[in-house]
Structure formats: C-alpha cells, structure tokens
Amino acid sequence: MTKPRRKPKKPGPAPLADKRDQYLRLMAHGMSNSAAFREVGINRKTGNRWRYGRKIVDRAGNVRV
C-alpha cells in the first residue's frame, strides 16, 4: 500500500525588516509608539517587541532577552 503524498507547504510571511527599520526611524524622530505603528501598519505588540526586545523565561526561571 502506498502512502498519500503530502501537499507542499506554502511559504511563510515575508520578513518585516524594512518595516522595522521604518518604525525605529520614526521612533528616533520623536513620534509616539501608537502613531509609529499605525504609520508603518504593524500590530502594537510587534512595535513594543521591536522597541523593548523580547523576554523569554526558561523552566529554571532564568530570563533571557
């Protein structure tokens, strides 16, 4: 008996490097966080992550940035 072939995976979303650069440039020019993420067209949480970084807590309780 032969197994059915898997469908090829679709490519994921494109990287947002250009939007991140634009967002950080607007923030450097003094624009507020809410105005900058609306201007670039990204989610508020994404803007905060780009601005402050991401914190990951492992099982031992250590925090990595």
PDB file of C-alpha atoms in Angstrom:
ATOM      1  CA  MET A   1       0.000   0.000   0.000  1.00  0.00           C
ATOM      2  CA  THR A   2       1.371   3.434  -0.871  1.00  0.00           C
ATOM      3  CA  LYS A   3       1.078   6.443   1.369  1.00  0.00           C
ATOM      4  CA  PRO A   4      -0.632   9.558   0.044  1.00  0.00           C
ATOM      5  CA  ARG A   5       1.759  12.336  -0.911  1.00  0.00           C
ATOM      6  CA  ARG A   6       1.890  15.398   1.293  1.00  0.00           C
ATOM      7  CA  LYS A   7       0.984  18.733  -0.148  1.00  0.00           C
ATOM      8  CA  PRO A   8       3.912  21.163  -0.430  1.00  0.00           C
ATOM      9  CA  LYS A   9       3.968  23.777   2.309  1.00  0.00           C
ATOM     10  CA  LYS A  10       3.187  27.364   1.474  1.00  0.00           C
ATOM     11  CA  PRO A  11       5.898  29.939   2.182  1.00  0.00           C
ATOM     12  CA  GLY A  12       5.539  31.857   5.426  1.00  0.00           C
ATOM     13  CA  PRO A  13       5.107  35.610   5.757  1.00  0.00           C
ATOM     14  CA  ALA A  14       7.812  37.827   4.341  1.00  0.00           C
ATOM     15  CA  PRO A  15      10.340  39.283   6.810  1.00  0.00           C
ATOM     16  CA  LEU A  16       9.439  42.686   8.203  1.00  0.00           C
ATOM     17  CA  ALA A  17      12.976  44.116   8.269  1.00  0.00           C
ATOM     18  CA  ASP A  18      12.057  47.146   6.144  1.00  0.00           C
ATOM     19  CA  LYS A  19       9.027  47.911   8.328  1.00  0.00           C
ATOM     20  CA  ARG A  20      11.121  47.534  11.476  1.00  0.00           C
ATOM     21  CA  ASP A  21      13.715  49.978  10.149  1.00  0.00           C
ATOM     22  CA  GLN A  22      10.975  52.465   9.261  1.00  0.00           C
ATOM     23  CA  TYR A  23       9.325  52.044  12.689  1.00  0.00           C
ATOM     24  CA  LEU A  24      12.601  52.586  14.566  1.00  0.00           C
ATOM     25  CA  ARG A  25      13.423  55.601  12.380  1.00  0.00           C
ATOM     26  CA  LEU A  26      10.052  57.189  13.218  1.00  0.00           C
ATOM     27  CA  MET A  27      10.590  56.486  16.922  1.00  0.00           C
ATOM     28  CA  ALA A  28      14.045  58.096  16.744  1.00  0.00           C
ATOM     29  CA  HIS A  29      12.487  61.234  15.228  1.00  0.00           C
ATOM     30  CA  GLY A  30      10.216  61.576  18.272  1.00  0.00           C
ATOM     31  CA  MET A  31       6.975  60.028  17.025  1.00  0.00           C
ATOM     32  CA  SER A  32       4.899  58.260  19.669  1.00  0.00           C
ATOM     33  CA  ASN A  33       4.658  54.475  19.709  1.00  0.00           C
ATOM     34  CA  SER A  34       0.978  54.435  18.734  1.00  0.00           C
ATOM     35  CA  ALA A  35       1.467  56.853  15.848  1.00  0.00           C
ATOM     36  CA  ALA A  36       4.543  54.989  14.586  1.00  0.00           C
ATOM     37  CA  PHE A  37       2.942  51.535  14.479  1.00  0.00           C
ATOM     38  CA  ARG A  38      -0.148  52.926  12.773  1.00  0.00           C
ATOM     39  CA  GLU A  39       2.016  54.712  10.202  1.00  0.00           C
ATOM     40  CA  VAL A  40       4.013  51.561   9.413  1.00  0.00           C
ATOM     41  CA  GLY A  41       0.984  49.248   9.550  1.00  0.00           C
ATOM     42  CA  ILE A  42       2.065  46.790  12.236  1.00  0.00           C
ATOM     43  CA  ASN A  43       0.455  45.478  15.408  1.00  0.00           C
ATOM     44  CA  ARG A  44       1.001  47.372  18.669  1.00  0.00           C
ATOM     45  CA  LYS A  45       2.571  44.322  20.314  1.00  0.00           C
ATOM     46  CA  THR A  46       5.022  43.964  17.435  1.00  0.00           C
ATOM     47  CA  GLY A  47       6.071  47.590  17.863  1.00  0.00           C
ATOM     48  CA  ASN A  48       6.628  47.116  21.587  1.00  0.00           C
ATOM     49  CA  ARG A  49       8.661  43.959  20.947  1.00  0.00           C
ATOM     50  CA  TRP A  50      10.856  45.783  18.438  1.00  0.00           C
ATOM     51  CA  ARG A  51      11.285  48.723  20.806  1.00  0.00           C
ATOM     52  CA  TYR A  52      11.981  46.889  24.071  1.00  0.00           C
ATOM     53  CA  GLY A  53      13.031  43.396  22.955  1.00  0.00           C
ATOM     54  CA  ARG A  54      11.542  40.062  23.913  1.00  0.00           C
ATOM     55  CA  LYS A  55      11.968  38.387  27.296  1.00  0.00           C
ATOM     56  CA  ILE A  56      11.917  34.587  27.488  1.00  0.00           C
ATOM     57  CA  VAL A  57      11.710  32.736  30.800  1.00  0.00           C
ATOM     58  CA  ASP A  58      13.010  29.153  30.744  1.00  0.00           C
ATOM     59  CA  ARG A  59      11.963  26.311  33.030  1.00  0.00           C
ATOM     60  CA  ALA A  60      14.638  27.171  35.584  1.00  0.00           C
ATOM     61  CA  GLY A  61      13.234  30.711  35.899  1.00  0.00           C
ATOM     62  CA  ASN A  62      16.122  32.434  34.113  1.00  0.00           C
ATOM     63  CA  VAL A  63      15.169  35.437  31.979  1.00  0.00           C
ATOM     64  CA  ARG A  64      16.772  35.854  28.553  1.00  0.00           C
ATOM     65  CA  VAL A  65      16.398  38.906  26.363  1.00  0.00           C
TER      66      VAL A  65
END
